[in-house]
């Protein structure tokens, strides 16, 4: 791909650590970035706000679509960026340290959404430095079919899910 937009148009989306949101725009405008609903050549704000409210409610964010992004917290911004990816026909989602700014409650929401994506056949590549996430079998390992743990550019562990039970294979 030549540009990020080319990749996104093919369904490949990355959620970076530094969130790419426009602070002066509303939550709705950020959710529909580059894909605003149009009617008669103009942005259909009524439709955009209605669809945004459904997404906001689905993520349990308790926000109004008209709220400026600069007025919300970093964790809510993180979940909004993930929501934007999920509702834009994603096929491969790369998440770079998505839980770094999230509370336990918000992590549970995120993990639930990742599980939804997995169940829809969408590939998720999850990057984390929080090894406690990897060690928690009831939460994180429930999301994956294949897991690699790297340390200083070297794979030290691989886990597979043969029919519902994670099996770890140590390399070192």
Short mmCIF file of C-alpha atoms in Angstrom, two decimals:
data_model
loop_
_atom_site.label_atom_id
_atom_site.label_comp_id
_atom_site.label_asym_id
_atom_site.label_seq_id
_atom_site.Cartn_x
_atom_site.Cartn_y
_atom_site.Cartn_z
CA UNK A 1 0.00 0.00 0.00
CA UNK A 2 1.21 3.48 -0.73
CA UNK A 3 -0.79 5.23 1.98
CA UNK A 4 -2.60 4.47 5.23
CA UNK A 5 -5.87 5.31 3.47
CA UNK A 6 -5.12 2.67 0.80
CA UNK A 7 -4.72 0.05 3.54
CA UNK A 8 -7.88 1.21 5.32
CA UNK A 9 -9.86 1.02 2.09
CA UNK A 10 -8.80 -2.65 1.85
CA UNK A 11 -9.89 -3.29 5.45
CA UNK A 12 -6.50 -3.13 7.19
CA UNK A 13 -6.56 -0.76 10.14
CA UNK A 14 -3.94 0.02 12.77
CA UNK A 15 -4.73 1.55 16.13
CA UNK A 16 -1.46 3.27 17.14
CA UNK A 17 -0.44 4.33 20.62
CA UNK A 18 -0.74 7.99 19.69
CA UNK A 19 -4.34 8.42 18.69
CA UNK A 20 -5.10 10.14 15.42
CA UNK A 21 -8.14 12.19 16.33
CA UNK A 22 -9.03 15.76 15.54
CA UNK A 23 -9.57 17.39 18.93
CA UNK A 24 -11.70 20.30 17.65
CA UNK A 25 -14.19 18.02 15.91
CA UNK A 26 -17.03 16.16 17.57
CA UNK A 27 -17.05 12.52 18.62
CA UNK A 28 -19.38 11.78 15.67
CA UNK A 29 -17.16 13.58 13.16
CA UNK A 30 -14.15 11.59 14.39
CA UNK A 31 -16.05 8.30 14.22
CA UNK A 32 -17.04 8.94 10.60
CA UNK A 33 -13.73 10.48 9.51
CA UNK A 34 -13.41 10.19 5.69
CA UNK A 35 -16.79 8.40 5.54
CA UNK A 36 -19.33 11.07 6.39
CA UNK A 37 -22.91 10.20 5.44
CA UNK A 38 -24.00 12.56 2.69
CA UNK A 39 -27.47 13.59 1.50
CA UNK A 40 -27.94 16.02 -1.37
CA UNK A 41 -24.23 16.88 -1.43
CA UNK A 42 -24.12 17.85 2.26
CA UNK A 43 -23.08 15.97 5.38
CA UNK A 44 -26.15 14.35 6.89
CA UNK A 45 -25.56 15.30 10.53
CA UNK A 46 -28.85 13.78 11.68
CA UNK A 47 -27.84 10.36 10.33
CA UNK A 48 -24.25 10.74 11.54
CA UNK A 49 -25.33 11.64 15.09
CA UNK A 50 -27.86 8.79 15.17
CA UNK A 51 -25.35 6.19 13.98
CA UNK A 52 -22.70 7.59 16.31
CA UNK A 53 -25.02 7.29 19.30
CA UNK A 54 -25.55 3.59 18.51
CA UNK A 55 -21.78 3.03 18.40
CA UNK A 56 -21.23 5.04 21.61
CA UNK A 57 -23.95 3.05 23.39
CA UNK A 58 -22.54 -0.25 22.09
CA UNK A 59 -19.21 0.62 23.73
CA UNK A 60 -20.88 1.92 26.91
CA UNK A 61 -19.09 5.26 26.70
CA UNK A 62 -21.85 7.53 27.99
CA UNK A 63 -21.04 10.35 25.56
CA UNK A 64 -23.04 12.62 23.31
CA UNK A 65 -22.11 12.51 19.60
CA UNK A 66 -21.82 16.32 19.51
CA UNK A 67 -19.20 16.40 22.30
CA UNK A 68 -15.85 17.79 21.18
CA UNK A 69 -13.08 15.20 21.38
CA UNK A 70 -10.90 17.63 23.36
CA UNK A 71 -13.46 17.38 26.19
CA UNK A 72 -13.17 13.61 26.73
CA UNK A 73 -10.56 11.46 28.47
CA UNK A 74 -7.76 9.50 26.86
CA UNK A 75 -9.39 6.11 27.59
CA UNK A 76 -12.61 7.19 25.87
CA UNK A 77 -10.55 8.42 22.91
CA UNK A 78 -8.82 5.03 22.72
CA UNK A 79 -12.15 3.20 22.66
CA UNK A 80 -13.52 5.62 20.04
CA UNK A 81 -10.58 4.95 17.72
CA UNK A 82 -11.17 1.21 18.13
CA UNK A 83 -14.91 1.72 17.52
CA UNK A 84 -14.14 3.68 14.36
CA UNK A 85 -12.05 0.78 13.06
CA UNK A 86 -14.66 -1.84 13.98
CA UNK A 87 -17.49 -0.05 12.21
CA UNK A 88 -15.54 0.60 9.01
CA UNK A 89 -15.56 -2.88 7.49
CA UNK A 90 -12.23 -3.95 9.01
CA UNK A 91 -10.68 -7.26 7.93
CA UNK A 92 -7.36 -7.02 9.81
CA UNK A 93 -7.02 -4.93 12.97
CA UNK A 94 -3.61 -4.15 14.46
CA UNK A 95 -3.78 -2.91 18.05
CA UNK A 96 -0.61 -1.37 19.47
CA UNK A 97 -0.82 -1.37 23.28
CA UNK A 98 -4.56 -0.66 23.36
CA UNK A 99 -4.92 -1.19 27.13
CA UNK A 100 -2.14 1.20 28.16
CA UNK A 101 -4.63 3.93 29.13
CA UNK A 102 -7.68 1.81 29.96
CA UNK A 103 -9.20 0.93 33.33
CA UNK A 104 -10.11 -2.68 34.14
CA UNK A 105 -13.73 -2.00 33.15
CA UNK A 106 -12.65 -0.47 29.83
CA UNK A 107 -10.26 -3.40 29.22
CA UNK A 108 -13.19 -5.79 29.61
CA UNK A 109 -15.15 -3.79 27.02
CA UNK A 110 -12.17 -3.87 24.67
CA UNK A 111 -11.61 -7.61 25.12
CA UNK A 112 -15.31 -8.23 24.47
CA UNK A 113 -15.07 -6.25 21.23
CA UNK A 114 -11.94 -8.14 20.15
CA UNK A 115 -13.78 -11.40 20.80
CA UNK A 116 -16.70 -10.16 18.66
CA UNK A 117 -14.26 -9.40 15.84
CA UNK A 118 -12.62 -12.81 16.15
CA UNK A 119 -16.01 -14.51 16.03
CA UNK A 120 -16.76 -12.59 12.80
CA UNK A 121 -13.54 -13.94 11.25
CA UNK A 122 -11.59 -10.69 11.55
CA UNK A 123 -7.87 -11.04 12.25
CA UNK A 124 -6.59 -9.07 15.24
CA UNK A 125 -2.91 -8.52 15.86
CA UNK A 126 -2.50 -7.41 19.46
CA UNK A 127 0.76 -5.86 20.66
CA UNK A 128 1.30 -5.46 24.39
CA UNK A 129 4.13 -5.01 26.87
CA UNK A 130 1.84 -6.00 29.74
CA UNK A 131 2.70 -9.64 30.28
CA UNK A 132 0.03 -9.96 32.97
CA UNK A 133 -2.49 -9.75 30.10
CA UNK A 134 -0.90 -12.79 28.46
CA UNK A 135 -0.78 -14.72 31.74
CA UNK A 136 -4.50 -14.25 32.50
CA UNK A 137 -6.05 -17.28 30.78
CA UNK A 138 -9.67 -16.40 31.51
CA UNK A 139 -9.37 -13.00 29.86
CA UNK A 140 -6.71 -12.67 27.22
CA UNK A 141 -6.15 -16.23 26.08
CA UNK A 142 -9.87 -16.57 25.51
CA UNK A 143 -9.43 -14.11 22.64
CA UNK A 144 -6.80 -15.89 20.64
CA UNK A 145 -6.06 -19.00 18.64
CA UNK A 146 -2.35 -18.32 18.37
CA UNK A 147 -0.09 -16.32 20.67
CA UNK A 148 3.58 -15.42 20.43
CA UNK A 149 5.60 -13.86 23.23
CA UNK A 150 8.72 -11.99 22.16
CA UNK A 151 11.57 -10.72 24.26
CA UNK A 152 14.22 -8.51 22.67
CA UNK A 153 13.24 -9.49 19.12
CA UNK A 154 13.25 -13.23 19.87
CA UNK A 155 10.23 -15.50 20.22
CA UNK A 156 10.37 -17.13 23.65
CA UNK A 157 6.95 -18.73 23.75
CA UNK A 158 4.18 -19.83 21.42
CA UNK A 159 0.72 -20.85 22.49
CA UNK A 160 -1.84 -22.61 20.34
CA UNK A 161 -5.48 -23.38 20.88
CA UNK A 162 -6.17 -26.93 19.74
CA UNK A 163 -9.92 -27.18 20.28
CA UNK A 164 -10.37 -24.84 23.19
CA UNK A 165 -7.35 -25.37 25.44
CA UNK A 166 -4.22 -23.23 25.27
CA UNK A 167 -0.98 -25.18 25.10
CA UNK A 168 2.28 -23.34 25.70
CA UNK A 169 5.50 -24.25 23.93
CA UNK A 170 8.65 -22.62 25.35
CA UNK A 171 11.52 -21.91 23.01
CA UNK A 172 14.09 -20.95 25.65
#
